[in-house]
mmCIF file of C-alpha atoms in Angstrom:
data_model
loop_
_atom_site.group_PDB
_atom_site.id
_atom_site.type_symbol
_atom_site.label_atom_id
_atom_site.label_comp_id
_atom_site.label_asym_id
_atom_site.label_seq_id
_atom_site.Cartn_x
_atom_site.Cartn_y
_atom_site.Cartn_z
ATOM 1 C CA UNK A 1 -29.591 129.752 50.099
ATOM 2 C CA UNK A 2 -28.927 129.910 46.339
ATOM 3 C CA UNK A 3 -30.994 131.455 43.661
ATOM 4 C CA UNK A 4 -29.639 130.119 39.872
ATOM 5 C CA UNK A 5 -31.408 132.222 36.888
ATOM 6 C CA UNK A 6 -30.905 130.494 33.149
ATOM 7 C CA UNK A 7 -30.312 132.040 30.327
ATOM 8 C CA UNK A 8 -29.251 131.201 26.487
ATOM 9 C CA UNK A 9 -32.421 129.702 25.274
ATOM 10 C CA UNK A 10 -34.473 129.583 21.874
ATOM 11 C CA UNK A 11 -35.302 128.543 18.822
ATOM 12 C CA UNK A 12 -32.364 127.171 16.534
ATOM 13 C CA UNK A 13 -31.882 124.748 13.332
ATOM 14 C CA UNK A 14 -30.961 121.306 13.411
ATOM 15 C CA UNK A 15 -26.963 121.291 13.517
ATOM 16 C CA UNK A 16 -26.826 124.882 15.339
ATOM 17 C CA UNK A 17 -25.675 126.072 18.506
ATOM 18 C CA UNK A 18 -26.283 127.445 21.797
ATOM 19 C CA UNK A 19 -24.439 128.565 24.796
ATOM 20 C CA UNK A 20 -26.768 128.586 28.087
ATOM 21 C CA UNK A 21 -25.916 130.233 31.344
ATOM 22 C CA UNK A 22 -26.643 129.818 34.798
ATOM 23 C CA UNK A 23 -26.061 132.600 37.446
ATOM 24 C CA UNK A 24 -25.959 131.778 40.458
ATOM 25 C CA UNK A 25 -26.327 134.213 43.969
ATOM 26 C CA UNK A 26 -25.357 133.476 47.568
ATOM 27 C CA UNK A 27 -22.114 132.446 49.597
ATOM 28 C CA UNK A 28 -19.941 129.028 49.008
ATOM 29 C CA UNK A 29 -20.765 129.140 45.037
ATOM 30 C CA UNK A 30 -17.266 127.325 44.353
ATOM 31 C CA UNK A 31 -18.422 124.938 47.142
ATOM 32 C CA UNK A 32 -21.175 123.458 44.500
ATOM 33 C CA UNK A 33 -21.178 120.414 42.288
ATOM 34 C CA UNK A 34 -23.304 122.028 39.239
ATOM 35 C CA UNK A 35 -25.438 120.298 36.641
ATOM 36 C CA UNK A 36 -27.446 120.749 33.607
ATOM 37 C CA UNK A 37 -30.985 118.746 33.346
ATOM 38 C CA UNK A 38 -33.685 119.050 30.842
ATOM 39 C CA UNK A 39 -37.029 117.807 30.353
ATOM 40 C CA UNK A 40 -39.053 117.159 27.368
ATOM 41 C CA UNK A 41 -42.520 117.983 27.316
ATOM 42 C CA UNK A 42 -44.387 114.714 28.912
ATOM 43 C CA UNK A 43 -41.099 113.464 29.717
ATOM 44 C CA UNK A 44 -38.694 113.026 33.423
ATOM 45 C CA UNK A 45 -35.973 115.171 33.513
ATOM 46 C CA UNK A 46 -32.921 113.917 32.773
ATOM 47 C CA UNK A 47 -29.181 114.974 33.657
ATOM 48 C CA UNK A 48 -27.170 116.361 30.939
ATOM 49 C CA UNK A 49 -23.731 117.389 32.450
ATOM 50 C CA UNK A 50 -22.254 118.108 35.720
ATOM 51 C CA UNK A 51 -19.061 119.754 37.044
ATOM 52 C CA UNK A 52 -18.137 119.091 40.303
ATOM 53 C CA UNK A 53 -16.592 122.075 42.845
ATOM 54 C CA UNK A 54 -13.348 120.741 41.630
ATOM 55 C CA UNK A 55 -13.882 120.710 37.827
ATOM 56 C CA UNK A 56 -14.500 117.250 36.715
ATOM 57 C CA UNK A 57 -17.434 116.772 34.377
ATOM 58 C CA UNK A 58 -19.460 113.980 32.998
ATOM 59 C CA UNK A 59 -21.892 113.863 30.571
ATOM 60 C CA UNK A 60 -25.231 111.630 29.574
ATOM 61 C CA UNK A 61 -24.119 109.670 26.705
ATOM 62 C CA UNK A 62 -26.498 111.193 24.644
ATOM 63 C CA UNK A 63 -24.723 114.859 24.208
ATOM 64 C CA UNK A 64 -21.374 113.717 25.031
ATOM 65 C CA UNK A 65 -19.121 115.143 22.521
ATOM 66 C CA UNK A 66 -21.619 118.133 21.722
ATOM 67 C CA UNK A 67 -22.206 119.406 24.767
ATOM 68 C CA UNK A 68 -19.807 120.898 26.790
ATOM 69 C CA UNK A 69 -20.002 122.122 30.753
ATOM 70 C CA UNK A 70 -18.098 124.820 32.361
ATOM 71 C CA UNK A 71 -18.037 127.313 35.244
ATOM 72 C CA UNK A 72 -16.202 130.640 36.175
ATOM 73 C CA UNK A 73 -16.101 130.903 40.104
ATOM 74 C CA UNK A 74 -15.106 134.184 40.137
ATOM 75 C CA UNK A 75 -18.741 135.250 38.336
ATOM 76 C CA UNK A 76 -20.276 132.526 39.938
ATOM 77 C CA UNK A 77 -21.813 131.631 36.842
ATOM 78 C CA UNK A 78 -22.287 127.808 34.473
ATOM 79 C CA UNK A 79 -21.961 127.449 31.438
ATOM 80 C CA UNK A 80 -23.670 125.207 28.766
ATOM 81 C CA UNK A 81 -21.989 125.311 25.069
ATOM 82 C CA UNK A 82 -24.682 123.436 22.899
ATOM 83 C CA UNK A 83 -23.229 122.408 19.337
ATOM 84 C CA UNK A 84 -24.714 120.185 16.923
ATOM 85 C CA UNK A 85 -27.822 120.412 17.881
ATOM 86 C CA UNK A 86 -30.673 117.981 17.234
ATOM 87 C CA UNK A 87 -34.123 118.219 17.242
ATOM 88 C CA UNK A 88 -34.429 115.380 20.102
ATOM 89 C CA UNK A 89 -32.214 118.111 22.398
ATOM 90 C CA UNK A 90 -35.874 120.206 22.708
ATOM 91 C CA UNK A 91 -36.421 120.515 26.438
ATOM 92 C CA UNK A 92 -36.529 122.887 29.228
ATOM 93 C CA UNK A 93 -33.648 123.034 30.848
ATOM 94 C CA UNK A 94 -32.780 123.060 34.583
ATOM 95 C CA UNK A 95 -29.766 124.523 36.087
ATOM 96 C CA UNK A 96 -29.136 122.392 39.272
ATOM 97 C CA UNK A 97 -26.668 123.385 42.175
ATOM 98 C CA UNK A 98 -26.316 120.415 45.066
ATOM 99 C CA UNK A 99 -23.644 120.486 48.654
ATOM 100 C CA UNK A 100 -23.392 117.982 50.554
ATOM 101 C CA UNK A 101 -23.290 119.278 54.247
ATOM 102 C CA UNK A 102 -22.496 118.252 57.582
ATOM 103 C CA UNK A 103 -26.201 117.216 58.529
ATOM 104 C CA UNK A 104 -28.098 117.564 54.686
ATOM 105 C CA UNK A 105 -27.693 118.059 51.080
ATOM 106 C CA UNK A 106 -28.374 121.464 49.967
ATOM 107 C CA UNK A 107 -30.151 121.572 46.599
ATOM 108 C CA UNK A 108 -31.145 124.384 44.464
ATOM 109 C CA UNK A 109 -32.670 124.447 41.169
ATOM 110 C CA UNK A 110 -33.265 127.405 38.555
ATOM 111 C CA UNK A 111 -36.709 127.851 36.876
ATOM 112 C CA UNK A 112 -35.522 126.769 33.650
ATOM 113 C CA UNK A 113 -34.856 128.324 29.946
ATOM 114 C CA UNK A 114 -36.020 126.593 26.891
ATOM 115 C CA UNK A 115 -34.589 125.416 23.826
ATOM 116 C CA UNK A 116 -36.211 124.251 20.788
ATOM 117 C CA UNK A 117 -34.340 122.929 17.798
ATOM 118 C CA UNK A 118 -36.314 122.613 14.330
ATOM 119 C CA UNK A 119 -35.477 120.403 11.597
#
């Protein structure tokens, strides 16, 4: 089991930044591909970045170049830097932890933090 708490979020201007983080408890942390998601009021929620348990990330086209993801295994903790920021980046957002296992895929999610971004 995996609990993931967010953190970072609030109100900022168009063209500001923010830095969210996602701390994670239980065993096999490093064993996790994490990800970022977000969701609009009214809206699905969407993936915004993901690291995998070996580092790679990718990014929805949409923040790529203003987001970035990261992760320290040692605090078992995620990391969301947040620059440029637009008004269309309001949303909740979701920190996500997923392992695939022998017989099922493990997958945790956080309760959210959210981030509004005035113009």
């Amino acid at each position: 089991q995996v609990e993931l708490v967010e953190s970072g979020g609030g109100l900022v201007q168009a063209g500001g930044s923010l830095r969210l983080s996602c701390a994670a408890s239980g065993r096999a942390f490093s064993g996790y591909s994490m990800g970022w998601y977000r969701q609009p009021p009214g809206k699905q929620r969407e993936l915004v970045a993901g690291i995998s348990s070996g580092g790679s990330t990718n990014y929805s086209n949409s923040v790529k170049g203003r987001f970035t993801i990261s992760r320290d295994n040692a605090e078992n903790t995620v990391y969301l830097q947040m620059n440029s920021l637009k008004p269309e980046d309001t949303a909740v957002y979701y920190c996500n932890a997923i392992r695939v296992g022998v017989y099922q895929v493990y997958n945790y999610w956080g309760r959210g933090t959210q981030v509004t971004v005035s113009s």
